[in-house]
Amino acid sequence: LKTMEESPGGPSQKKVVAVVGGGLVGALNACFFAKRGFDVELFETREDIRQAKIVRGRSINLALSHRGRQALKHVGMEEKIVSQGIPMHARMIHSLNGKQSPIPYGKKGQYILSVDRANLNKELLTAAETYPNTKLNFDRKLQDWSAETGLMTFVRSDGSEEQVEADLIVGCDGAFSAIRKQFLRRSRFNYSQTYIPHGYMELTMPPINGEFAMKPNYLHIWPRNTFMMIALPNLDKTFTCTLFMPFEEFEKITTGDEVIEFFQKYFPDAIPLIGVDALKRDYFRLPAQAMVSVKCSPYHIGSKCVLMGDAAHAVVPFYGQGMNAGFEDCIVFDEIMEQFNEDFSAVLPEYTRVRVPDDHAIADLAMYNYIEMRAHVNSKWFLFRKHIDNL
Ligand code: FAD
């Protein structure tokens, strides 16, 4: 049993904060708590991704926007991450006939950034590790914990178990959170989970003659009403294309020729850019992945445990705000810590009070944009074009 006294640096005045989950939000959160001087112990079920050959994640790249940047700035990471991202100033709408039309995200000069998920996660883990009061523990899967004592049980891949105690447990263990399981057993905990009928599949668009195959500073969208494809640029001059489609449509396509036929019908301009052979092969490499939306409340138990990131609010990815909202959770919690003098018994309920409505709003907006992006973007643009053509 590990206790406070055995934490790095020996006996400490400061309380022990256990961050469970070393994904994007957990790694950033570790920095926030370390900056406040807590003894931070991060527990992650995976091996250290900085040493791993293959890093499995939920998507290869993602869009970082203002609220996410604000949180990175708070721990001195904004510049570094922004310098490794690719600005996307507008959506680039691909119509069926191959015509491309930009729709800006905001005013001139405003943009979102395409960032590499694995790299961002690695950078955040490295940043957390630079604090002497932080210890990263990999290959530790949370199995169970007690809301009464704060005692957690972790298992390792060799089957061994370890018990750890902490003053505060921060559940950042993602959409299928093991920390959240204890919440579900309590009275007056609201919880809902919805799988949408769509799945997603990632395909790579390689560079052509060493250059991006399409204009790089855009988030490319092929809206086709019931489904769509998007593409975000990567630093190695590839694009990651993500096809969103109902599972039943994915399942209808069973041969390489059918893949090409399907692309010919809906995304003809993308075929030469992805490549016929690659398309035929990569479509069958991995099955389409599911997308879930999770809402719950409250986000805390007493003064012992709090949920943040996808563990508190997994959202569908169509608003590009899942990680950004999770990063904002960290900054909001930090502000409340300041306000309530780090008194967990006051901070945690206030965090729930302030944060639940905003995170639920993000979840609703994401669900709305699920339709907006694949269908409305089409029709509005269509009407707008018609309007311009008529002028
Ligand atoms: P996760 O990234 O899921 O990390 C959870 C971590 O906890 C993992 O490392 C996991 O290994 C670990 N863990 C799990 N269980 C345990 C356990 N029992 N014990 C210990 N550790 C455990 N968001 C955006 O802001 N912009 C985008 O453009 C965007 N695009 C997306 C595209 C797709 C296709 C998808 C699926 C999501 C997208 N998101 C986007 C959402 C974003 O991926 C999530 O919101 C973000 O990953 C949440 O981070 P997290 O740290 O809370 O959870």
Short mmCIF file of C-alpha atoms and ligand atoms in Angstrom, two decimals, residues 19-28 42-47 49 56-65 67-68 88 112-115 117 121 137 139-144 153-155 171-179 181 200-202 219 230 232 242 244 289-292 308-327 329, ligand 1:
data_model
loop_
_atom_site.label_atom_id
_atom_site.label_comp_id
_atom_site.label_asym_id
_atom_site.label_seq_id
_atom_site.Cartn_x
_atom_site.Cartn_y
_atom_site.Cartn_z
CA VAL A 19 -4.87 11.53 -11.86
CA VAL A 20 -6.31 8.36 -13.38
CA GLY A 21 -5.77 8.29 -17.15
CA GLY A 22 -2.76 9.72 -18.97
CA GLY A 23 -4.52 10.68 -22.19
CA LEU A 24 -4.81 14.27 -23.37
CA VAL A 25 -6.83 15.62 -20.45
CA GLY A 26 -5.10 13.57 -17.73
CA ALA A 27 -1.62 14.59 -18.85
CA LEU A 28 -2.59 18.27 -19.00
CA LEU A 42 -0.65 9.82 -12.72
CA PHE A 43 -1.82 6.29 -13.54
CA GLU A 44 -2.19 5.15 -17.13
CA THR A 45 -3.25 1.73 -18.33
CA ARG A 46 -1.12 1.83 -21.48
CA GLU A 47 2.66 1.57 -21.69
CA ILE A 49 3.45 6.00 -25.50
CA ARG A 56 -3.49 3.50 -30.56
CA GLY A 57 -5.79 6.47 -30.08
CA ARG A 58 -9.22 7.65 -31.02
CA SER A 59 -8.09 9.64 -34.09
CA ILE A 60 -4.75 10.42 -35.71
CA ASN A 61 -5.14 14.19 -35.61
CA LEU A 62 -7.60 16.64 -34.13
CA ALA A 63 -8.60 20.28 -34.21
CA LEU A 64 -7.27 22.48 -31.42
CA SER A 65 -9.21 25.70 -30.90
CA ARG A 67 -10.51 27.12 -25.42
CA GLY A 68 -7.93 24.35 -25.67
CA MET A 88 -6.91 25.71 -40.88
CA ILE A 112 -8.20 26.33 -35.78
CA LEU A 113 -5.16 24.05 -35.73
CA SER A 114 -4.71 20.49 -36.93
CA VAL A 115 -2.53 18.73 -34.34
CA ARG A 117 -2.88 13.46 -31.19
CA ASN A 121 -0.14 13.47 -25.69
CA ASN A 137 2.92 5.38 -13.51
CA ASP A 139 0.90 -0.07 -17.13
CA ARG A 140 -1.50 0.61 -14.24
CA LYS A 141 -5.12 -0.16 -15.03
CA LEU A 142 -7.57 1.05 -12.43
CA GLN A 143 -9.71 -1.89 -11.47
CA ASP A 144 -11.64 -0.59 -8.51
CA THR A 153 -6.62 -0.93 -6.92
CA PHE A 154 -4.53 -1.06 -10.07
CA VAL A 155 -3.59 -4.14 -12.09
CA GLY A 171 -10.96 10.61 -13.18
CA CYS A 172 -9.57 11.38 -16.64
CA ASP A 173 -9.92 7.84 -17.92
CA GLY A 174 -12.02 8.57 -20.97
CA ALA A 175 -15.47 7.75 -22.32
CA PHE A 176 -15.56 4.29 -20.71
CA SER A 177 -14.23 5.54 -17.39
CA ALA A 178 -13.61 2.97 -14.65
CA ILE A 179 -13.72 5.77 -12.08
CA LYS A 181 -18.46 3.13 -12.37
CA TYR A 200 -15.92 6.33 -38.59
CA MET A 201 -12.95 5.07 -40.53
CA GLU A 202 -9.61 6.78 -41.15
CA LEU A 219 -10.42 21.39 -43.03
CA ILE A 230 -13.43 15.12 -43.79
CA LEU A 232 -7.17 17.26 -41.79
CA THR A 242 -12.18 10.34 -41.89
CA PHE A 244 -18.38 9.04 -41.27
CA GLN A 289 -15.31 2.67 -34.98
CA ALA A 290 -18.35 3.60 -32.88
CA MET A 291 -19.10 7.07 -31.49
CA VAL A 292 -20.73 7.63 -28.14
CA MET A 308 -12.98 15.55 -16.17
CA GLY A 309 -12.62 15.22 -19.95
CA ASP A 310 -14.41 12.38 -21.74
CA ALA A 311 -14.95 10.58 -18.42
CA ALA A 312 -17.39 13.38 -17.57
CA HIS A 313 -18.65 14.23 -21.06
CA ALA A 314 -17.81 12.18 -24.12
CA VAL A 315 -19.21 14.02 -27.14
CA VAL A 316 -19.59 13.09 -30.79
CA PRO A 317 -16.66 14.57 -32.75
CA PHE A 318 -18.56 16.81 -35.18
CA TYR A 319 -18.03 20.02 -33.29
CA GLY A 320 -14.30 19.39 -32.80
CA GLN A 321 -14.62 20.34 -29.14
CA GLY A 322 -14.22 17.11 -27.11
CA MET A 323 -10.59 17.60 -26.18
CA ASN A 324 -10.95 21.39 -26.16
CA ALA A 325 -13.79 21.17 -23.62
CA GLY A 326 -11.75 18.68 -21.57
CA PHE A 327 -8.82 21.10 -21.55
CA ASP A 329 -12.35 21.63 -17.59
P1 FAD B 1 -8.92 9.85 -23.68
O1 FAD B 1 -8.19 10.55 -24.74
O2 FAD B 1 -9.84 8.74 -24.04
O3 FAD B 1 -7.84 9.31 -22.62
C1 FAD B 1 -8.19 8.47 -21.56
C2 FAD B 1 -6.94 7.80 -21.06
O4 FAD B 1 -7.27 7.00 -19.91
C3 FAD B 1 -6.33 6.85 -22.08
O5 FAD B 1 -4.95 7.11 -22.18
C4 FAD B 1 -6.63 5.47 -21.53
O6 FAD B 1 -5.64 4.52 -21.87
C5 FAD B 1 -6.65 5.74 -20.03
N1 FAD B 1 -7.49 4.79 -19.27
C6 FAD B 1 -8.70 4.29 -19.63
N2 FAD B 1 -9.17 3.45 -18.68
C7 FAD B 1 -8.22 3.42 -17.72
C8 FAD B 1 -8.11 2.71 -16.48
N3 FAD B 1 -9.07 1.86 -16.06
N4 FAD B 1 -7.00 2.91 -15.71
C9 FAD B 1 -6.03 3.77 -16.11
N5 FAD B 1 -6.07 4.44 -17.29
C10 FAD B 1 -7.15 4.27 -18.07
N6 FAD B 1 -11.75 16.68 -29.86
C11 FAD B 1 -11.38 17.93 -30.22
O7 FAD B 1 -11.30 18.83 -29.36
N7 FAD B 1 -11.11 18.24 -31.51
C12 FAD B 1 -11.21 17.32 -32.51
O8 FAD B 1 -10.98 17.64 -33.68
C13 FAD B 1 -11.58 15.99 -32.16
N8 FAD B 1 -11.68 15.03 -33.12
C14 FAD B 1 -12.06 13.78 -32.76
C15 FAD B 1 -12.19 12.81 -33.77
C16 FAD B 1 -12.60 11.54 -33.45
C17 FAD B 1 -12.75 10.53 -34.56
C18 FAD B 1 -12.88 11.20 -32.10
C19 FAD B 1 -13.34 9.82 -31.74
C20 FAD B 1 -12.75 12.15 -31.10
C21 FAD B 1 -12.35 13.45 -31.42
N9 FAD B 1 -12.21 14.44 -30.44
C22 FAD B 1 -11.85 15.70 -30.80
C23 FAD B 1 -12.51 14.15 -29.02
C24 FAD B 1 -11.24 13.82 -28.26
O9 FAD B 1 -10.61 12.72 -28.85
C25 FAD B 1 -11.56 13.50 -26.81
O10 FAD B 1 -12.44 14.46 -26.28
C26 FAD B 1 -10.27 13.45 -25.99
O11 FAD B 1 -9.47 12.40 -26.41
C27 FAD B 1 -10.60 13.31 -24.50
O12 FAD B 1 -9.43 13.18 -23.77
P2 FAD B 1 -9.45 12.37 -22.41
O13 FAD B 1 -8.05 12.47 -21.90
O14 FAD B 1 -10.57 12.82 -21.56
O15 FAD B 1 -9.80 10.88 -22.81
#
